[in-house]
Short mmCIF file of C-alpha atoms in Angstrom, two decimals:
data_model
loop_
_atom_site.label_atom_id
_atom_site.label_comp_id
_atom_site.label_asym_id
_atom_site.label_seq_id
_atom_site.Cartn_x
_atom_site.Cartn_y
_atom_site.Cartn_z
CA MET C 1 44.18 130.29 -61.03
CA SER C 2 40.46 130.90 -61.23
CA ILE C 3 38.12 129.20 -58.80
CA PRO C 4 34.96 127.86 -60.45
CA ILE C 5 31.74 129.26 -59.08
CA PRO C 6 29.45 126.43 -58.00
CA ASN C 7 26.10 126.16 -59.74
CA THR C 8 23.41 127.11 -57.23
CA ASP C 9 20.42 126.75 -59.55
CA PRO C 10 18.74 123.44 -58.63
CA THR C 11 16.78 123.45 -61.89
CA ASP C 12 19.92 123.59 -64.02
CA ARG C 13 20.44 119.86 -64.22
CA LEU C 14 19.98 117.04 -66.68
CA PHE C 15 16.37 116.23 -67.56
CA HIS C 16 14.88 119.04 -65.49
CA PRO C 17 11.98 120.66 -67.40
CA SER C 18 12.67 124.09 -68.87
CA LEU C 19 10.45 126.97 -67.82
CA GLU C 20 8.67 126.74 -71.18
CA GLU C 21 8.05 123.03 -70.61
CA THR C 22 6.70 123.78 -67.14
CA ALA C 23 4.28 126.32 -68.57
CA ALA C 24 3.12 123.73 -71.12
CA LEU C 25 2.74 121.03 -68.44
CA ALA C 26 0.80 123.36 -66.17
CA GLY C 27 -1.51 124.27 -69.04
CA HIS C 28 -2.03 120.58 -69.79
CA TRP C 29 -2.69 119.61 -66.17
CA HIS C 30 -5.16 122.46 -65.66
CA ALA C 31 -6.78 121.99 -69.08
CA GLY C 32 -10.53 122.55 -68.98
CA GLN C 33 -10.47 124.25 -65.57
CA LEU C 34 -12.04 127.68 -65.11
CA ASP C 35 -11.56 130.24 -62.37
CA GLN C 36 -14.45 131.68 -60.35
CA ALA C 37 -15.15 134.19 -63.11
CA GLY C 38 -15.44 131.44 -65.72
CA VAL C 39 -12.11 132.25 -67.38
CA PRO C 40 -9.62 129.49 -68.35
CA TYR C 41 -7.49 128.85 -65.28
CA VAL C 42 -4.24 128.85 -67.20
CA ARG C 43 -4.53 132.63 -67.55
CA HIS C 44 -4.25 132.92 -63.78
CA LEU C 45 -1.03 130.91 -63.90
CA MET C 46 0.35 133.19 -66.62
CA ARG C 47 -0.39 136.27 -64.55
CA VAL C 48 1.08 134.76 -61.37
CA SER C 49 4.28 134.07 -63.28
CA ARG C 50 4.39 137.70 -64.44
CA HIS C 51 3.59 139.00 -60.94
CA LEU C 52 6.49 137.00 -59.51
CA SER C 53 8.92 138.46 -62.06
CA ARG C 54 7.58 141.97 -61.51
CA LEU C 55 7.44 141.96 -57.71
CA PHE C 56 10.62 139.92 -57.24
CA PRO C 57 12.95 140.41 -60.23
CA GLU C 58 15.60 138.33 -58.44
CA ALA C 59 13.24 135.35 -58.01
CA SER C 60 15.05 132.04 -58.41
CA MET C 61 14.33 129.58 -61.18
CA ALA C 62 12.85 127.24 -58.57
CA GLU C 63 10.35 129.96 -57.65
CA ARG C 64 9.55 130.64 -61.30
CA HIS C 65 8.74 126.98 -61.90
CA ALA C 66 6.69 126.85 -58.69
CA ALA C 67 4.66 129.89 -59.78
CA TRP C 68 3.36 127.88 -62.74
CA LEU C 69 2.84 124.76 -60.63
CA HIS C 70 1.50 126.29 -57.41
CA ASP C 71 -1.99 124.77 -57.79
CA VAL C 72 -1.31 121.45 -59.52
CA ILE C 73 -1.32 119.34 -56.35
CA GLU C 74 -4.39 121.04 -54.90
CA ASP C 75 -6.47 121.30 -58.07
CA THR C 76 -5.39 118.39 -60.28
CA GLY C 77 -4.50 114.74 -59.82
CA ILE C 78 -0.78 115.49 -59.87
CA THR C 79 1.21 114.39 -56.80
CA THR C 80 4.67 115.18 -55.46
CA ASP C 81 5.81 111.83 -56.85
CA ASP C 82 4.52 112.84 -60.28
CA LEU C 83 6.48 116.10 -60.12
CA ALA C 84 9.61 114.24 -59.08
CA GLY C 85 9.02 111.76 -61.89
CA HIS C 86 8.95 114.65 -64.37
CA GLY C 87 12.42 115.65 -63.15
CA TYR C 88 11.55 118.59 -60.91
CA ALA C 89 14.12 119.55 -58.29
CA PRO C 90 13.19 118.99 -54.63
CA GLU C 91 13.40 122.77 -54.13
CA VAL C 92 10.60 123.32 -56.66
CA ILE C 93 8.41 120.63 -55.12
CA GLU C 94 9.02 122.01 -51.63
CA ILE C 95 7.69 125.42 -52.66
CA VAL C 96 4.62 123.93 -54.33
CA VAL C 97 3.85 121.84 -51.23
CA ALA C 98 4.29 124.88 -48.97
CA VAL C 99 1.60 126.87 -50.81
CA THR C 100 -0.77 123.89 -51.19
CA LYS C 101 -3.74 123.31 -48.89
CA PRO C 102 -3.48 119.73 -47.59
CA PRO C 103 -6.58 117.56 -47.94
CA ASN C 104 -8.91 117.65 -44.92
CA ASP C 105 -6.90 120.51 -43.42
CA PRO C 106 -8.76 121.76 -40.33
CA ARG C 107 -7.03 125.15 -40.37
CA SER C 108 -8.79 128.27 -41.57
CA TYR C 109 -7.45 130.29 -44.50
CA ALA C 110 -6.05 132.91 -42.09
CA GLU C 111 -4.36 130.21 -40.02
CA ARG C 112 -2.69 128.71 -43.09
CA ILE C 113 -1.38 132.13 -44.09
CA GLU C 114 -0.13 132.71 -40.53
CA ASP C 115 1.70 129.38 -40.55
CA LEU C 116 3.32 130.19 -43.90
CA ALA C 117 4.38 133.61 -42.63
CA ALA C 118 5.91 132.02 -39.53
CA SER C 119 7.64 129.25 -41.48
CA GLY C 120 10.49 131.39 -42.75
CA GLN C 121 10.11 129.84 -46.22
CA VAL C 122 10.93 132.97 -48.18
CA ALA C 123 10.60 131.37 -51.62
CA ALA C 124 7.15 129.99 -50.82
CA MET C 125 6.01 133.34 -49.41
CA ARG C 126 7.07 135.12 -52.57
CA VAL C 127 5.19 132.67 -54.80
CA LYS C 128 2.12 133.03 -52.58
CA ILE C 129 2.34 136.83 -52.74
CA ALA C 130 2.45 136.61 -56.54
CA ASP C 131 -0.64 134.36 -56.39
CA LEU C 132 -2.46 136.73 -54.04
CA SER C 133 -1.55 139.74 -56.16
CA ASP C 134 -3.57 138.26 -58.99
CA ASN C 135 -6.38 137.05 -56.73
CA ALA C 136 -6.72 140.52 -55.21
CA ASP C 137 -6.69 142.35 -58.54
CA PRO C 138 -9.78 144.63 -58.54
CA ALA C 139 -10.35 143.91 -62.23
CA ARG C 140 -10.51 140.19 -61.54
CA LEU C 141 -12.70 140.60 -58.47
CA ALA C 142 -15.08 142.81 -60.43
CA ALA C 143 -16.12 139.76 -62.46
CA LEU C 144 -17.58 138.15 -59.31
CA PRO C 145 -20.85 138.88 -57.49
CA GLU C 146 -20.46 141.99 -55.34
CA ASP C 147 -20.70 140.29 -51.94
CA ARG C 148 -18.32 137.51 -52.99
CA ALA C 149 -15.83 140.04 -54.39
CA ALA C 150 -15.90 142.06 -51.16
CA SER C 151 -15.33 138.98 -48.99
CA LEU C 152 -12.49 137.60 -51.10
CA GLY C 153 -10.89 141.01 -51.54
CA LYS C 154 -10.74 141.50 -47.78
CA ARG C 155 -9.26 138.03 -47.27
CA TYR C 156 -6.61 138.40 -49.97
CA ARG C 157 -5.54 141.90 -48.91
CA ALA C 158 -5.10 140.76 -45.30
CA ALA C 159 -3.04 137.78 -46.46
CA LEU C 160 -0.89 140.00 -48.67
CA GLN C 161 -0.19 142.35 -45.81
CA ARG C 162 0.72 139.52 -43.44
CA LEU C 163 3.12 137.84 -45.86
CA THR C 164 4.67 141.14 -46.94
CA GLU C 165 5.42 141.98 -43.29
CA ALA C 166 6.92 138.52 -42.79
CA LEU C 167 9.17 138.97 -45.82
CA GLU C 168 10.35 142.35 -44.62
CA ARG C 169 11.45 140.77 -41.35
CA HIS C 170 13.65 138.48 -43.43
CA GLY C 171 15.15 141.48 -45.22
CA GLN C 172 13.17 140.82 -48.39
CA ALA C 173 11.44 143.71 -50.14
CA VAL C 174 8.37 143.54 -52.32
CA LEU C 175 8.74 145.82 -55.33
CA ASP C 176 6.09 148.53 -55.14
CA GLU C 177 3.47 147.83 -57.78
CA ASP C 178 3.34 151.55 -58.53
CA ASP C 179 7.12 151.91 -58.76
CA PRO C 180 7.73 153.96 -61.93
CA ASP C 181 11.05 152.17 -62.42
CA ALA C 182 9.46 148.72 -62.38
CA ILE C 183 9.84 146.73 -65.58
CA ASP C 184 6.98 144.52 -66.67
CA HIS C 185 8.71 141.61 -68.34
CA VAL C 186 6.72 139.84 -71.00
CA PRO C 187 7.37 136.08 -71.25
CA LEU C 188 8.16 134.82 -74.73
CA SER C 189 8.07 131.16 -75.69
CA LEU C 190 9.56 129.94 -78.96
CA ALA C 191 9.36 126.54 -80.62
CA ILE C 192 12.62 125.72 -82.38
CA GLU C 193 13.96 122.68 -84.21
CA PRO C 194 16.69 120.68 -82.42
CA VAL C 195 19.33 121.40 -85.07
CA ASP C 196 18.67 125.15 -84.78
CA TYR C 197 18.77 124.97 -80.98
CA TRP C 198 22.13 123.21 -81.15
CA THR C 199 23.40 125.95 -83.46
CA LEU C 200 22.17 128.65 -81.08
CA THR C 201 23.82 126.87 -78.17
CA GLU C 202 27.16 126.76 -79.94
CA ALA C 203 26.91 130.40 -81.03
CA ALA C 204 25.97 131.46 -77.50
CA ARG C 205 28.90 129.49 -76.08
CA LEU C 206 31.33 131.20 -78.43
CA ALA C 207 29.79 134.56 -77.50
CA ASP C 208 30.11 133.70 -73.79
CA ARG C 209 26.35 134.01 -73.27
CA SER C 210 23.50 131.78 -72.27
CA VAL C 211 21.21 130.82 -75.14
CA GLU C 212 18.45 133.01 -73.71
CA ALA C 213 20.73 136.04 -73.31
CA PHE C 214 22.23 135.55 -76.76
CA VAL C 215 18.87 135.39 -78.52
CA LEU C 216 17.44 138.29 -76.53
CA GLU C 217 20.46 140.58 -76.92
CA GLU C 218 20.87 139.99 -80.64
CA ALA C 219 17.19 140.10 -81.57
CA VAL C 220 16.40 143.15 -79.42
CA SER C 221 19.50 145.00 -80.66
CA LEU C 222 18.51 144.38 -84.28
CA ALA C 223 14.90 145.36 -83.58
CA HIS C 224 15.94 148.63 -81.93
CA ARG C 225 18.17 149.53 -84.89
CA ILE C 226 15.36 148.88 -87.33
CA VAL C 227 12.75 150.82 -85.35
CA LEU C 228 15.01 153.77 -84.48
CA THR C 229 16.01 154.33 -88.11
CA GLY C 230 12.62 153.38 -89.50
CA SER C 231 14.22 151.47 -92.33
CA LEU C 232 15.67 148.11 -93.35
CA HIS C 233 18.21 149.66 -95.69
CA HIS C 234 21.04 149.50 -93.13
CA VAL C 235 20.56 145.85 -92.13
CA THR C 236 20.44 142.49 -93.84
CA LEU C 237 17.75 140.23 -92.47
CA ALA C 238 18.10 136.47 -92.30
CA ARG C 239 15.36 136.04 -94.87
CA ASP C 240 17.49 138.03 -97.34
CA ARG C 241 20.53 135.82 -96.73
CA THR C 242 18.65 132.57 -97.29
CA ALA C 243 19.84 132.01 -100.85
CA LYS C 244 23.48 132.55 -99.92
CA ASP C 245 23.26 130.29 -96.85
CA THR C 246 21.13 127.55 -98.42
CA ARG C 247 24.01 125.10 -98.84
CA SER C 248 25.20 125.43 -95.24
CA ILE C 249 21.71 125.29 -93.76
CA ALA C 250 20.81 122.25 -95.83
CA ALA C 251 23.97 120.49 -94.68
CA PHE C 252 23.17 121.21 -91.06
CA ARG C 253 19.63 119.89 -91.43
CA ALA C 254 20.85 116.80 -93.24
CA ALA C 255 22.98 116.00 -90.21
CA GLY C 256 19.77 115.68 -88.17
CA ASP C 257 20.20 115.28 -84.42
CA ASP C 258 23.69 113.78 -84.65
CA ALA C 259 25.83 116.35 -82.84
CA ALA C 260 29.05 114.92 -84.28
CA SER C 261 27.72 115.20 -87.83
CA ILE C 262 26.54 118.73 -87.20
CA SER C 263 29.97 119.57 -85.81
CA ASP C 264 31.62 118.23 -88.96
CA GLN C 265 29.33 120.35 -91.10
CA ALA C 266 30.22 123.41 -89.03
CA ILE C 267 33.93 122.73 -89.50
CA GLU C 268 33.47 122.29 -93.24
CA GLY C 269 31.43 125.49 -93.42
CA VAL C 270 34.19 127.47 -91.72
CA ALA C 271 36.79 125.88 -93.96
CA HIS C 272 34.92 126.83 -97.13
CA GLY C 273 34.37 130.33 -95.81
CA LEU C 274 38.11 130.84 -95.24
CA GLY C 275 39.25 129.29 -98.49
CA TYR C 276 40.24 125.85 -97.23
CA GLU C 277 37.97 123.97 -99.63
CA ALA C 278 40.44 121.27 -100.67
CA GLU C 279 41.51 120.42 -97.16
CA ALA C 280 37.94 120.48 -95.83
CA GLU C 281 36.73 118.09 -98.51
CA ALA C 282 39.62 115.75 -97.69
CA LEU C 283 38.61 115.50 -94.03
CA PRO C 284 37.30 112.04 -93.05
CA VAL C 285 33.61 112.09 -92.18
CA ASN C 286 32.80 112.20 -88.44
CA ASP C 287 36.41 112.72 -87.37
CA PRO C 288 36.13 115.80 -85.13
CA GLY C 289 39.69 115.27 -83.92
CA LYS C 290 41.09 116.58 -87.22
CA ARG C 291 40.90 120.17 -88.37
CA PRO C 292 41.70 121.67 -91.79
CA LYS C 293 45.12 123.18 -92.23
CA ARG C 294 45.57 126.36 -94.15
CA SER C 295 47.46 126.00 -97.43
CA ARG C 296 50.30 128.35 -98.10
#
């Protein structure tokens, strides 16, 4: 008897925004804002997200959401109630609050960093380190006046060192930025129609994969085969199968967002593919409890 492993991802729940939706929300909430160098602020959020993945490959989904949202309370009109209203898990909101400067806070920047380091909030410290890694980037500082760049650089480097030391005391390592084995993951967002997403979900389930892993594994595998051989002669691309699959695809799209109708179309497609045409056509519409029987 197998014992089910409990789900420990607080963001994996009904109505919680996906990471792509969080990125879109963050971009919307920070729309029109510029950083100190006059660059759209959303670029900072993109880089912080990448820094988190690079420095802490094992970062939780809560941390990944918080990386995009780390400045929304401080720099926009968004509140913790707004975040909760959008479906965000308490763990995500807790991280965002931990890295946010409260209004009228009498503490200095160094004191706030010291309090965060002493808090033991590992997730918040990691998100803040990702934030500081971008703030302290020499290329970014170079866009500022020399005296301002020197002052901020000193402040950010000191904060990075303090939080890194605090993490190490909790047994958490920061991946060396110069580590030759480090992998710089590139985020990829895709817009996909609901019917196609449902199809991917079902295919991934049958392949015992998450949707993300299924798409990544299959697409990357195909891409590597194409690039390594330098030719398309050994593969058949989806665009070349369109004519053959037109009937099935059209049926799926005609079913719209009705999962039961889509399921019926999938059953019929399998039946036709295996030579069960007569039985498949005899199936009552929207009766997923019945399955075609093979004729002898």
